[in-house]
């Protein structure tokens, strides 16, 4: 019927990519090319693969990517529709087969109907289980595993920067409120507290392994002023950063 597997196990050098923006209800077809968005899916998302029956004149597979507006990269997941040489043993839900066939027929036209593809893709997304819904390792009500990895990586790479939580929510394809609730359920603390704790951990690493002055360490850990850094460090660690450095020598 259909199965989920990691994107890196799939080979699709000639696969057209249909990118659907769920928030804007728009669609854009990207032809195969070097550096295509397909590569961005590797090692990030599970890929739901649906094998369809053979159909003369339809030899192109279709990779459907669905995401939310504002995401820094491909955010939500993907569905790969693949033609089978022998589909005698394959049984599909009628609605899935019908909707998938509409997408293939539209792709074969000279000017694919983007609004139609968007509507069909959203209908498919509603009936096909994907990585966001079927994530056995995820905490119930929390972030999916790929969302947690992406959120933590996003913040880890920006420990020295100031950014709103909405930026992190965007890369996970969630609203700010939904993301904050799910993050706390998965990590046991809200996003701003996780980030603050990680910045202090980084500060301790720099205090112990480098001769950098406190002002530089404060900037490297996302604090605009040394005085703010000192207050936060003292509150969380129990002593000022200078005293902690001397004690750790």
Short mmCIF file of C-alpha atoms in Angstrom, two decimals:
data_model
loop_
_atom_site.label_atom_id
_atom_site.label_comp_id
_atom_site.label_asym_id
_atom_site.label_seq_id
_atom_site.Cartn_x
_atom_site.Cartn_y
_atom_site.Cartn_z
CA UNK A 1 0.00 0.00 0.00
CA UNK A 2 2.36 2.68 1.20
CA UNK A 3 5.34 2.76 3.45
CA UNK A 4 7.64 5.26 5.13
CA UNK A 5 11.38 5.05 4.77
CA UNK A 6 14.34 7.39 5.04
CA UNK A 7 14.94 9.73 2.15
CA UNK A 8 18.56 8.69 1.70
CA UNK A 9 17.52 5.19 0.58
CA UNK A 10 15.59 6.51 -2.40
CA UNK A 11 17.10 7.04 -5.86
CA UNK A 12 15.30 9.53 -8.04
CA UNK A 13 17.64 11.29 -10.49
CA UNK A 14 14.79 12.22 -12.84
CA UNK A 15 12.10 12.98 -10.27
CA UNK A 16 10.15 16.22 -10.73
CA UNK A 17 9.66 18.03 -7.43
CA UNK A 18 6.33 19.59 -6.59
CA UNK A 19 6.74 22.06 -3.71
CA UNK A 20 3.49 22.85 -1.90
CA UNK A 21 3.25 25.76 0.51
CA UNK A 22 0.45 24.69 2.84
CA UNK A 23 -0.01 28.12 4.41
CA UNK A 24 -0.27 29.94 1.09
CA UNK A 25 -2.05 27.06 -0.70
CA UNK A 26 0.31 27.44 -3.63
CA UNK A 27 2.34 25.02 -5.72
CA UNK A 28 5.52 25.27 -7.77
CA UNK A 29 6.94 22.55 -10.01
CA UNK A 30 10.73 22.20 -10.10
CA UNK A 31 12.29 20.11 -12.82
CA UNK A 32 15.20 17.79 -11.94
CA UNK A 33 18.51 19.63 -11.84
CA UNK A 34 21.80 19.51 -10.05
CA UNK A 35 21.36 21.05 -6.62
CA UNK A 36 17.63 20.40 -6.55
CA UNK A 37 15.64 20.63 -3.31
CA UNK A 38 15.59 16.82 -3.25
CA UNK A 39 19.09 16.84 -1.78
CA UNK A 40 17.91 18.96 1.14
CA UNK A 41 15.65 16.12 2.25
CA UNK A 42 18.47 13.67 2.81
CA UNK A 43 19.11 12.70 6.43
CA UNK A 44 16.39 15.06 7.60
CA UNK A 45 12.97 13.63 6.93
CA UNK A 46 11.25 10.33 6.54
CA UNK A 47 9.89 9.96 3.06
CA UNK A 48 6.46 8.43 2.54
CA UNK A 49 6.67 6.34 -0.64
CA UNK A 50 3.56 5.39 -2.56
CA UNK A 51 3.96 2.87 -5.36
CA UNK A 52 1.34 3.27 -8.09
CA UNK A 53 0.39 0.90 -10.84
CA UNK A 54 2.00 1.17 -14.30
CA UNK A 55 0.42 3.57 -16.73
CA UNK A 56 1.51 4.04 -20.35
CA UNK A 57 2.92 7.46 -21.04
CA UNK A 58 3.63 8.27 -17.38
CA UNK A 59 7.24 7.35 -16.74
CA UNK A 60 8.13 10.20 -14.38
CA UNK A 61 7.98 9.78 -10.64
CA UNK A 62 6.79 12.73 -8.58
CA UNK A 63 8.26 13.96 -5.34
CA UNK A 64 5.68 16.02 -3.45
CA UNK A 65 7.23 18.29 -0.81
CA UNK A 66 4.95 20.05 1.63
CA UNK A 67 6.06 22.87 3.89
CA UNK A 68 4.80 25.97 5.70
CA UNK A 69 5.40 29.55 4.70
CA UNK A 70 8.46 31.22 6.19
CA UNK A 71 10.47 28.04 6.67
CA UNK A 72 14.19 28.50 6.09
CA UNK A 73 14.29 25.26 4.14
CA UNK A 74 12.00 22.35 3.43
CA UNK A 75 10.07 22.05 6.61
CA UNK A 76 7.28 19.51 6.83
CA UNK A 77 7.90 16.38 4.82
CA UNK A 78 7.62 14.63 1.50
CA UNK A 79 5.70 12.01 -0.45
CA UNK A 80 7.29 10.11 -3.33
CA UNK A 81 4.92 8.74 -5.96
CA UNK A 82 6.65 5.97 -7.90
CA UNK A 83 5.52 3.90 -10.86
CA UNK A 84 5.77 0.12 -10.44
CA UNK A 85 6.64 -2.26 -13.28
CA UNK A 86 4.25 -4.82 -11.86
CA UNK A 87 1.49 -3.54 -9.61
CA UNK A 88 -0.56 -6.72 -9.53
CA UNK A 89 -0.15 -7.17 -5.76
CA UNK A 90 -0.56 -3.49 -4.83
CA UNK A 91 -3.82 -2.31 -3.32
CA UNK A 92 -4.41 1.41 -2.74
CA UNK A 93 -7.28 3.37 -1.21
CA UNK A 94 -9.44 4.58 -4.13
CA UNK A 95 -9.14 8.24 -3.13
CA UNK A 96 -5.36 8.04 -3.03
CA UNK A 97 -5.15 6.46 -6.48
CA UNK A 98 -7.53 9.03 -7.96
CA UNK A 99 -5.76 12.05 -6.49
CA UNK A 100 -2.33 10.77 -7.45
CA UNK A 101 -3.50 10.21 -11.00
CA UNK A 102 -4.71 13.81 -11.20
CA UNK A 103 -1.22 14.99 -10.24
CA UNK A 104 0.42 12.79 -12.88
CA UNK A 105 -2.02 13.90 -15.57
CA UNK A 106 -1.42 17.54 -14.67
CA UNK A 107 2.35 17.05 -14.85
CA UNK A 108 2.07 15.76 -18.41
CA UNK A 109 0.45 18.96 -19.65
CA UNK A 110 2.53 21.72 -21.19
CA UNK A 111 1.48 24.19 -18.50
CA UNK A 112 0.66 22.39 -15.22
CA UNK A 113 -2.22 23.95 -13.30
CA UNK A 114 -0.53 25.12 -10.08
CA UNK A 115 -3.74 25.91 -8.11
CA UNK A 116 -5.15 22.49 -9.01
CA UNK A 117 -1.94 20.76 -7.94
CA UNK A 118 -1.99 22.65 -4.66
CA UNK A 119 -5.55 21.57 -3.86
CA UNK A 120 -4.89 17.97 -4.82
CA UNK A 121 -1.66 17.89 -2.82
CA UNK A 122 -3.40 19.23 0.27
CA UNK A 123 -6.08 16.58 -0.08
CA UNK A 124 -3.40 13.90 -0.36
CA UNK A 125 -1.63 15.29 2.69
CA UNK A 126 -4.84 14.85 4.66
CA UNK A 127 -5.20 11.14 3.87
CA UNK A 128 -1.58 9.95 3.65
CA UNK A 129 0.31 9.41 6.90
CA UNK A 130 3.61 11.24 6.93
CA UNK A 131 6.61 11.94 9.18
CA UNK A 132 4.78 14.56 11.21
CA UNK A 133 2.02 12.15 12.21
CA UNK A 134 3.80 8.81 12.36
CA UNK A 135 6.94 9.40 14.43
CA UNK A 136 7.22 6.51 16.91
CA UNK A 137 10.15 8.11 18.71
CA UNK A 138 8.40 11.40 19.38
CA UNK A 139 6.87 12.40 22.72
CA UNK A 140 3.08 12.57 22.51
CA UNK A 141 2.13 16.22 22.09
CA UNK A 142 5.79 17.14 21.61
CA UNK A 143 8.01 17.80 18.62
CA UNK A 144 8.59 15.17 15.98
CA UNK A 145 12.15 13.86 16.06
CA UNK A 146 13.13 15.78 12.94
CA UNK A 147 11.62 18.98 14.36
CA UNK A 148 13.54 18.60 17.61
CA UNK A 149 16.81 18.04 15.75
CA UNK A 150 16.19 21.02 13.51
CA UNK A 151 15.19 23.34 16.36
CA UNK A 152 18.23 22.45 18.48
CA UNK A 153 20.61 22.74 15.52
CA UNK A 154 19.13 26.12 14.57
CA UNK A 155 19.65 27.50 18.08
CA UNK A 156 23.04 25.85 18.55
CA UNK A 157 24.33 27.56 15.42
CA UNK A 158 23.15 30.95 16.71
CA UNK A 159 24.30 31.00 20.33
CA UNK A 160 26.06 34.31 19.64
CA UNK A 161 23.01 35.91 18.00
CA UNK A 162 19.70 37.38 19.04
CA UNK A 163 16.62 35.93 17.32
CA UNK A 164 12.92 35.53 18.12
CA UNK A 165 11.39 32.17 18.93
CA UNK A 166 9.24 32.62 15.82
CA UNK A 167 12.34 31.97 13.70
CA UNK A 168 12.81 28.57 15.35
CA UNK A 169 9.10 27.80 15.03
CA UNK A 170 9.25 28.61 11.31
CA UNK A 171 11.99 26.08 10.56
CA UNK A 172 9.83 23.45 12.28
CA UNK A 173 6.73 24.44 10.31
CA UNK A 174 4.75 25.37 13.43
CA UNK A 175 3.10 28.43 14.95
CA UNK A 176 4.94 30.04 17.86
CA UNK A 177 2.41 28.84 20.45
CA UNK A 178 2.30 25.30 19.12
CA UNK A 179 6.09 25.13 18.88
CA UNK A 180 6.62 26.46 22.40
CA UNK A 181 4.20 23.95 23.91
CA UNK A 182 5.63 21.03 21.94
CA UNK A 183 9.22 22.05 22.70
CA UNK A 184 8.55 22.18 26.44
CA UNK A 185 6.87 18.78 26.38
CA UNK A 186 9.79 17.24 24.48
CA UNK A 187 12.71 18.98 26.22
CA UNK A 188 11.27 19.64 29.66
CA UNK A 189 11.82 23.39 29.45
CA UNK A 190 10.67 26.27 27.22
CA UNK A 191 12.83 27.29 24.23
CA UNK A 192 14.18 30.48 25.83
CA UNK A 193 15.33 28.56 28.93
CA UNK A 194 17.00 25.85 26.84
CA UNK A 195 18.83 28.55 24.90
CA UNK A 196 19.88 30.38 28.06
CA UNK A 197 21.19 27.17 29.65
CA UNK A 198 23.10 26.29 26.49
CA UNK A 199 24.66 29.75 26.34
CA UNK A 200 25.85 29.44 29.91
CA UNK A 201 27.26 25.98 29.15
CA UNK A 202 29.13 27.51 26.22
CA UNK A 203 30.37 30.32 28.44
CA UNK A 204 31.79 27.82 30.91
CA UNK A 205 33.58 26.04 28.07
CA UNK A 206 35.18 29.30 26.95
CA UNK A 207 36.06 30.35 30.49
CA UNK A 208 37.83 27.08 31.09
CA UNK A 209 39.57 26.59 27.74
CA UNK A 210 40.38 30.11 26.48
CA UNK A 211 41.97 33.29 27.86
CA UNK A 212 39.22 35.46 26.34
CA UNK A 213 38.12 38.42 28.50
CA UNK A 214 34.64 38.30 29.98
CA UNK A 215 33.33 40.93 27.56
CA UNK A 216 34.28 38.81 24.54
CA UNK A 217 32.83 35.67 26.08
CA UNK A 218 29.59 37.53 26.76
CA UNK A 219 29.32 38.50 23.07
CA UNK A 220 30.25 35.01 21.90
CA UNK A 221 27.40 33.60 23.97
CA UNK A 222 24.71 36.00 22.81
CA UNK A 223 24.80 38.58 25.62
CA UNK A 224 24.88 42.19 24.46
CA UNK A 225 26.51 43.43 27.68
CA UNK A 226 29.00 41.93 30.10
CA UNK A 227 26.90 43.06 33.07
CA UNK A 228 23.90 41.08 31.81
CA UNK A 229 26.08 38.04 31.22
CA UNK A 230 27.50 38.30 34.75
CA UNK A 231 24.05 38.53 36.33
CA UNK A 232 22.67 35.55 34.44
CA UNK A 233 25.79 33.45 34.98
CA UNK A 234 25.79 34.19 38.72
CA UNK A 235 22.10 33.35 39.04
CA UNK A 236 22.39 30.03 37.22
CA UNK A 237 25.84 28.85 38.32
CA UNK A 238 26.00 30.32 41.81
CA UNK A 239 29.08 32.52 41.39
CA UNK A 240 30.29 35.23 38.99
CA UNK A 241 32.08 34.08 35.82
CA UNK A 242 35.45 35.47 36.92
CA UNK A 243 35.31 33.60 40.21
CA UNK A 244 34.17 30.43 38.44
CA UNK A 245 37.14 30.68 36.03
CA UNK A 246 39.61 31.02 38.92
CA UNK A 247 38.03 28.12 40.77
CA UNK A 248 38.20 25.87 37.71
CA UNK A 249 41.93 26.47 37.10
#
